[in-house]
Amino acid sequence: MKLATLADGSRDGRLLIVSRDLKRAVEAPDIAATLQSALDNWGVAEPQLHRLYASLNRNEAAMAFDLDLERLAAPLPRAWQWLDGSCFLSHGELMQKAFNLEPIEGVDSIPLMYQGVSDDFIGPRADIPLPSEAHCIDFEGEFAILVDEVPMGCSAEEALHHIRLILQLNDVSLRALAPREMKTGFGFIQAKPTTSFAPVAVTPDELGDAWRTGRVHLPLNVEWNGNWFGHPHGCAMHFGFHQLIAHAALTRKLSAGSLIGSGTVSNSDRSVGSACIAERRAIEIIADGVPKTDFMRFGDRVRMEARAENGDVLFGAIDQQLVQGGISCA
């Protein structure tokens, strides 16, 4: 099943059931008006939504309409929690080598995770507004999952059964602001602005064999200003999403609608490119002593998409432009 949210001017938009090819959609306000309400009552809502999804794919759904991706918000426009991991160890190893950083103890046995801003996610075609190029603006291609309510102390095995939807995202980072925030030990505030998401969230069965071991076994294709940047594969994720859920829920429950991200998709095979600029710069520093690739400029576009092995569309593409934004409070 594929679900999206229509941006209608309200805070949470309107839930859409989307056809497998992302061409048609239908609303179901009598089942769930928003994605959050569906997640809050998933056991009741999911079978009804799935029946409507099957009907939509047979071209039998009443009130179905042509889907305009330009009108979509993030699948979940705001969330109770946004927890992002760093689960591709090759990415961290590159950063450590390039910038002479001390290794993080236990990084291969305990997941790295921070809590990010979750009150105002960006849709797949919306501009990314940021105040200054001097902040060293970077994109980061990732996968994520949405859960229903997870009890405190949930095991990794049990956690697999709480994964309801899978998403694709661009976790924008401001590299000039990150070092100080990391040194304080208090986590990211300024260095991690709003995150943007691909058009639809999908149930795990939509991925077929590409969803196994709690990981998305697909390449994430990234383009910057129309040029190939990388297609690293999600199978290299060191911790599966079920393990991330168990980590996050060790001492607290997770509310339905909590989001957990994979961190930048990265592979040790450098021929597949990268999913963020910082990684390419680290590779250049290691090879040549200096970075050659600059960070993003206003007017730049980034496109990210993961497709099925046969080329079928899954989440749809993120396709966004970076613009100058923000207003002074003075």
Short mmCIF file of C-alpha atoms in Angstrom, two decimals:
data_model
loop_
_atom_site.label_atom_id
_atom_site.label_comp_id
_atom_site.label_asym_id
_atom_site.label_seq_id
_atom_site.Cartn_x
_atom_site.Cartn_y
_atom_site.Cartn_z
CA MET A 1 0.00 0.00 0.00
CA LYS A 2 1.12 3.54 -0.78
CA LEU A 3 0.03 6.57 1.22
CA ALA A 4 0.59 10.29 0.76
CA THR A 5 -0.65 13.59 2.14
CA LEU A 6 -2.33 16.32 0.12
CA ALA A 7 -1.14 19.80 1.10
CA ASP A 8 -4.43 21.65 1.66
CA GLY A 9 -3.22 24.52 3.85
CA SER A 10 -3.90 22.73 7.12
CA ARG A 11 -1.18 21.57 9.48
CA ASP A 12 -1.60 17.86 8.74
CA GLY A 13 -3.08 17.86 5.24
CA ARG A 14 -5.41 15.13 3.98
CA LEU A 15 -4.53 11.45 3.69
CA LEU A 16 -4.41 10.00 0.18
CA ILE A 17 -4.30 6.38 -0.89
CA VAL A 18 -2.05 6.35 -3.98
CA SER A 19 -2.00 3.84 -6.83
CA ARG A 20 1.04 1.62 -7.29
CA ASP A 21 2.21 3.66 -10.31
CA LEU A 22 1.67 6.98 -8.46
CA LYS A 23 -0.75 8.23 -11.10
CA ARG A 24 -4.08 8.09 -9.26
CA ALA A 25 -5.25 8.75 -5.71
CA VAL A 26 -8.36 8.70 -3.56
CA GLU A 27 -9.26 10.09 -0.15
CA ALA A 28 -10.80 8.06 2.66
CA PRO A 29 -11.97 10.52 5.34
CA ASP A 30 -14.38 7.95 6.77
CA ILE A 31 -11.40 5.67 7.48
CA ALA A 32 -8.70 8.19 8.40
CA ALA A 33 -8.53 11.90 7.59
CA THR A 34 -4.76 12.10 8.11
CA LEU A 35 -1.83 9.72 8.12
CA GLN A 36 -1.31 10.31 11.83
CA SER A 37 -4.89 9.28 12.58
CA ALA A 38 -4.36 6.12 10.51
CA LEU A 39 -1.21 5.27 12.48
CA ASP A 40 -3.00 5.95 15.79
CA ASN A 41 -5.61 3.34 14.85
CA TRP A 42 -3.60 1.15 12.46
CA GLY A 43 -5.14 -2.18 13.41
CA VAL A 44 -8.58 -0.95 12.35
CA ALA A 45 -7.60 1.47 9.59
CA GLU A 46 -5.04 -0.63 7.69
CA PRO A 47 -7.37 -3.40 6.41
CA GLN A 48 -9.88 -0.81 5.18
CA LEU A 49 -7.20 1.32 3.54
CA HIS A 50 -5.71 -1.77 1.91
CA ARG A 51 -9.05 -2.76 0.40
CA LEU A 52 -9.42 0.74 -1.02
CA TYR A 53 -5.84 0.55 -2.36
CA ALA A 54 -6.63 -2.71 -4.16
CA SER A 55 -9.76 -1.13 -5.61
CA LEU A 56 -7.80 1.90 -6.76
CA ASN A 57 -5.27 -0.28 -8.58
CA ARG A 58 -8.14 -2.03 -10.36
CA ASN A 59 -9.51 1.37 -11.44
CA GLU A 60 -12.64 0.69 -9.43
CA ALA A 61 -12.31 3.26 -6.64
CA ALA A 62 -15.11 5.84 -6.61
CA MET A 63 -14.00 9.48 -6.47
CA ALA A 64 -10.44 8.64 -7.59
CA PHE A 65 -8.53 11.44 -9.32
CA ASP A 66 -5.26 12.07 -11.14
CA LEU A 67 -2.43 12.61 -8.69
CA ASP A 68 -0.44 15.86 -8.89
CA LEU A 69 2.88 15.31 -7.12
CA GLU A 70 3.40 19.08 -6.93
CA ARG A 71 0.51 19.29 -4.46
CA LEU A 72 1.87 16.76 -1.97
CA ALA A 73 3.26 17.53 1.44
CA ALA A 74 5.63 15.17 3.22
CA PRO A 75 3.75 11.89 3.82
CA LEU A 76 3.69 12.84 7.51
CA PRO A 77 3.88 16.66 7.60
CA ARG A 78 4.81 16.68 11.28
CA ALA A 79 5.68 13.91 13.69
CA TRP A 80 5.84 13.29 17.41
CA GLN A 81 9.47 12.21 17.08
CA TRP A 82 12.15 12.23 14.39
CA LEU A 83 15.12 10.08 15.39
CA ASP A 84 17.96 9.78 12.91
CA GLY A 85 20.68 7.18 13.06
CA SER A 86 24.10 6.89 11.45
CA CYS A 87 24.07 3.26 10.40
CA PHE A 88 26.42 3.11 7.41
CA LEU A 89 29.80 2.63 9.05
CA SER A 90 31.74 3.40 5.87
CA HIS A 91 30.47 6.98 6.09
CA GLY A 92 31.78 7.46 9.63
CA GLU A 93 35.07 5.79 8.80
CA LEU A 94 35.60 8.22 5.91
CA MET A 95 34.89 11.23 8.11
CA GLN A 96 37.30 10.01 10.77
CA LYS A 97 40.09 9.37 8.29
CA ALA A 98 39.65 12.63 6.36
CA PHE A 99 39.42 14.91 9.40
CA ASN A 100 41.64 12.98 11.85
CA LEU A 101 38.75 12.38 14.26
CA GLU A 102 38.97 10.08 17.24
CA PRO A 103 37.07 6.80 16.69
CA ILE A 104 33.76 6.56 18.52
CA GLU A 105 33.86 3.72 21.04
CA GLY A 106 31.32 0.97 20.40
CA VAL A 107 30.08 2.42 17.12
CA ASP A 108 29.68 -1.06 15.65
CA SER A 109 27.67 -2.37 18.62
CA ILE A 110 25.57 0.60 19.79
CA PRO A 111 23.74 2.72 17.18
CA LEU A 112 24.44 6.43 16.89
CA MET A 113 21.23 8.45 16.98
CA TYR A 114 20.08 12.03 17.51
CA GLN A 115 16.64 13.61 17.84
CA GLY A 116 15.90 16.14 15.11
CA VAL A 117 13.28 18.75 14.33
CA SER A 118 9.95 17.12 13.45
CA ASP A 119 7.29 19.83 13.57
CA ASP A 120 7.48 21.02 9.95
CA PHE A 121 8.69 18.55 7.31
CA ILE A 122 9.01 19.60 3.65
CA GLY A 123 7.23 17.99 0.70
CA PRO A 124 8.98 16.34 -2.27
CA ARG A 125 8.74 19.30 -4.67
CA ALA A 126 8.87 22.21 -2.24
CA ASP A 127 11.83 24.59 -2.20
CA ILE A 128 14.38 24.21 0.59
CA PRO A 129 14.68 27.70 2.20
CA LEU A 130 17.85 28.41 4.17
CA PRO A 131 19.44 31.68 5.31
CA SER A 132 23.06 31.49 4.13
CA GLU A 133 25.37 29.61 1.79
CA ALA A 134 28.12 30.27 4.35
CA HIS A 135 26.58 27.52 6.49
CA CYS A 136 27.91 24.94 3.98
CA ILE A 137 24.62 23.42 2.84
CA ASP A 138 24.59 19.69 2.15
CA PHE A 139 22.00 17.10 1.15
CA GLU A 140 21.85 13.62 2.65
CA GLY A 141 19.95 10.76 1.03
CA GLU A 142 18.40 8.33 3.51
CA PHE A 143 15.67 5.80 4.14
CA ALA A 144 13.34 5.87 7.15
CA ILE A 145 10.51 3.98 8.80
CA LEU A 146 7.28 4.95 10.59
CA VAL A 147 6.12 2.90 13.56
CA ASP A 148 2.91 2.37 15.46
CA GLU A 149 3.14 2.59 19.25
CA VAL A 150 6.24 0.78 20.51
CA PRO A 151 6.43 -0.26 24.19
CA MET A 152 9.44 0.56 26.30
CA GLY A 153 11.96 -2.27 26.30
CA CYS A 154 10.81 -3.64 22.96
CA SER A 155 13.25 -6.20 21.55
CA ALA A 156 14.66 -5.96 18.04
CA GLU A 157 12.74 -9.08 17.02
CA GLU A 158 9.47 -7.62 18.30
CA ALA A 159 10.28 -4.26 16.72
CA LEU A 160 9.97 -5.68 13.20
CA HIS A 161 6.23 -6.01 13.80
CA HIS A 162 5.92 -2.31 14.66
CA ILE A 163 7.29 -1.06 11.31
CA ARG A 164 4.28 0.17 9.37
CA LEU A 165 5.66 2.34 6.58
CA ILE A 166 8.96 2.95 4.79
CA LEU A 167 10.02 6.34 3.44
CA GLN A 168 12.83 8.02 1.50
CA LEU A 169 14.21 11.39 2.57
CA ASN A 170 16.70 14.22 2.19
CA ASP A 171 18.18 15.11 5.57
CA VAL A 172 19.59 18.58 4.89
CA SER A 173 22.71 19.42 6.91
CA LEU A 174 24.62 22.63 7.55
CA ARG A 175 28.21 21.46 7.79
CA ALA A 176 29.70 24.73 9.03
CA LEU A 177 27.48 24.64 12.13
CA ALA A 178 27.78 20.96 12.99
CA PRO A 179 31.29 20.74 14.54
CA ARG A 180 30.58 23.03 17.48
CA GLU A 181 27.24 21.38 18.22
CA MET A 182 28.81 17.94 18.17
CA LYS A 183 31.53 19.06 20.58
CA THR A 184 29.01 20.31 23.13
CA GLY A 185 27.45 16.87 23.48
CA PHE A 186 23.96 18.36 23.46
CA GLY A 187 23.01 17.33 19.90
CA PHE A 188 22.05 19.20 16.75
CA ILE A 189 19.85 22.31 16.70
CA GLN A 190 21.11 24.78 14.09
CA ALA A 191 23.01 22.27 11.95
CA LYS A 192 19.94 20.16 11.17
CA PRO A 193 17.14 22.21 9.59
CA THR A 194 13.87 20.78 8.27
CA THR A 195 13.94 17.41 6.49
CA SER A 196 12.20 16.73 3.16
CA PHE A 197 10.52 13.51 2.08
CA ALA A 198 9.69 11.63 -1.13
CA PRO A 199 6.01 11.72 -2.19
CA VAL A 200 4.71 8.47 -0.71
CA ALA A 201 5.23 6.20 2.26
CA VAL A 202 4.92 2.49 1.45
CA THR A 203 4.09 -0.60 3.45
CA PRO A 204 6.98 -3.11 3.60
CA ASP A 205 5.25 -5.58 1.27
CA GLU A 206 5.47 -3.04 -1.57
CA LEU A 207 9.25 -3.55 -1.62
CA GLY A 208 8.98 -7.33 -2.02
CA ASP A 209 12.37 -9.03 -1.63
CA ALA A 210 14.03 -5.61 -1.35
CA TRP A 211 12.72 -5.43 2.23
CA ARG A 212 14.51 -7.97 4.41
CA THR A 213 16.63 -8.04 7.58
CA GLY A 214 15.04 -4.71 8.53
CA ARG A 215 16.81 -2.97 5.64
CA VAL A 216 15.98 -1.49 2.24
CA HIS A 217 18.00 -3.54 -0.27
CA LEU A 218 17.92 -0.98 -3.07
CA PRO A 219 20.24 1.69 -4.44
CA LEU A 220 19.38 5.33 -3.77
CA ASN A 221 20.02 7.38 -6.91
CA VAL A 222 21.16 10.94 -6.27
CA GLU A 223 21.55 13.75 -8.82
CA TRP A 224 22.86 17.25 -8.21
CA ASN A 225 21.99 19.88 -10.81
CA GLY A 226 21.11 17.14 -13.25
CA ASN A 227 24.42 15.28 -12.86
CA TRP A 228 24.89 11.85 -11.35
CA PHE A 229 26.23 12.04 -7.81
CA GLY A 230 25.86 8.50 -6.54
CA HIS A 231 23.75 5.38 -6.17
CA PRO A 232 24.87 3.78 -2.88
CA HIS A 233 22.94 0.69 -1.79
CA GLY A 234 20.81 0.43 1.34
CA CYS A 235 21.89 -3.15 2.06
CA ALA A 236 25.10 -1.89 3.70
CA MET A 237 23.19 -0.53 6.69
CA HIS A 238 25.07 -1.95 9.71
CA PHE A 239 22.07 -1.83 12.07
CA GLY A 240 18.65 -2.77 10.72
CA PHE A 241 15.67 -0.55 11.45
CA HIS A 242 14.38 -3.08 13.99
CA GLN A 243 17.61 -2.65 15.93
CA LEU A 244 17.25 1.13 15.80
CA ILE A 245 13.73 0.86 17.19
CA ALA A 246 14.94 -1.33 20.05
CA HIS A 247 17.74 1.15 20.77
CA ALA A 248 15.38 4.12 20.85
CA ALA A 249 12.79 2.29 22.97
CA LEU A 250 15.20 1.00 25.61
CA THR A 251 14.07 3.52 28.24
CA ARG A 252 10.86 5.01 26.76
CA LYS A 253 7.93 4.07 24.60
CA LEU A 254 7.65 5.45 21.07
CA SER A 255 4.39 7.08 20.08
CA ALA A 256 2.60 5.97 16.92
CA GLY A 257 3.95 8.11 14.09
CA SER A 258 7.53 8.23 15.36
CA LEU A 259 10.05 8.36 12.49
CA ILE A 260 13.46 6.71 12.52
CA GLY A 261 16.09 7.37 9.83
CA SER A 262 19.00 5.30 8.58
CA GLY A 263 21.56 8.06 8.25
CA THR A 264 23.36 8.84 5.00
CA VAL A 265 23.37 5.84 2.68
CA SER A 266 27.01 4.94 2.10
CA ASN A 267 29.01 2.03 0.69
CA SER A 268 32.66 1.08 1.03
CA ASP A 269 32.76 0.66 -2.75
CA ARG A 270 33.58 4.24 -3.79
CA SER A 271 32.64 3.61 -7.43
CA VAL A 272 28.96 3.90 -6.49
CA GLY A 273 29.40 7.53 -5.48
CA SER A 274 27.87 9.16 -2.43
CA ALA A 275 24.57 10.40 -1.05
CA CYS A 276 25.99 13.56 0.50
CA ILE A 277 28.59 16.20 -0.42
CA ALA A 278 30.56 15.83 2.82
CA GLU A 279 31.40 12.24 1.94
CA ARG A 280 32.65 13.15 -1.52
CA ARG A 281 34.78 15.91 0.03
CA ALA A 282 36.22 13.42 2.54
CA ILE A 283 37.18 11.09 -0.32
CA GLU A 284 38.89 14.01 -2.08
CA ILE A 285 40.78 15.01 1.07
CA ILE A 286 42.05 11.48 1.56
CA ALA A 287 43.13 11.21 -2.09
CA ASP A 288 44.48 14.73 -2.75
CA GLY A 289 44.82 16.49 0.60
CA VAL A 290 42.13 19.08 -0.19
CA PRO A 291 38.41 18.97 -1.07
CA LYS A 292 37.49 19.92 -4.65
CA THR A 293 33.71 19.82 -4.44
CA ASP A 294 31.94 22.87 -2.99
CA PHE A 295 28.72 22.78 -1.01
CA MET A 296 25.32 23.79 -2.41
CA ARG A 297 24.48 27.24 -3.75
CA PHE A 298 21.11 28.94 -3.95
CA GLY A 299 19.42 27.83 -7.16
CA ASP A 300 20.91 24.32 -7.03
CA ARG A 301 18.62 21.32 -7.47
CA VAL A 302 18.87 17.91 -5.85
CA ARG A 303 16.98 14.82 -6.99
CA MET A 304 16.79 11.51 -5.12
CA GLU A 305 14.91 8.36 -6.02
CA ALA A 306 14.96 4.66 -5.17
CA ARG A 307 13.23 2.34 -7.64
CA ALA A 308 12.46 -1.36 -7.63
CA GLU A 309 14.91 -3.67 -9.39
CA ASN A 310 12.58 -3.85 -12.40
CA GLY A 311 12.43 -0.05 -12.57
CA ASP A 312 8.97 0.32 -11.04
CA VAL A 313 8.39 3.50 -9.08
CA LEU A 314 8.28 3.08 -5.29
CA PHE A 315 8.42 6.23 -3.17
CA GLY A 316 8.52 8.70 -6.05
CA ALA A 317 11.33 11.22 -6.40
CA ILE A 318 12.48 14.10 -4.26
CA ASP A 319 13.19 16.95 -6.69
CA GLN A 320 13.91 20.25 -4.96
CA GLN A 321 15.60 23.59 -5.38
CA LEU A 322 17.64 25.36 -2.72
CA VAL A 323 16.53 28.98 -2.16
CA GLN A 324 17.44 31.78 0.19
CA GLY A 325 14.84 32.12 2.92
CA GLY A 326 14.27 33.15 6.50
CA ILE A 327 13.30 36.51 7.89
CA SER A 328 14.92 38.61 10.57
CA CYS A 329 13.24 38.77 13.95
CA ALA A 330 14.82 42.18 14.66
#
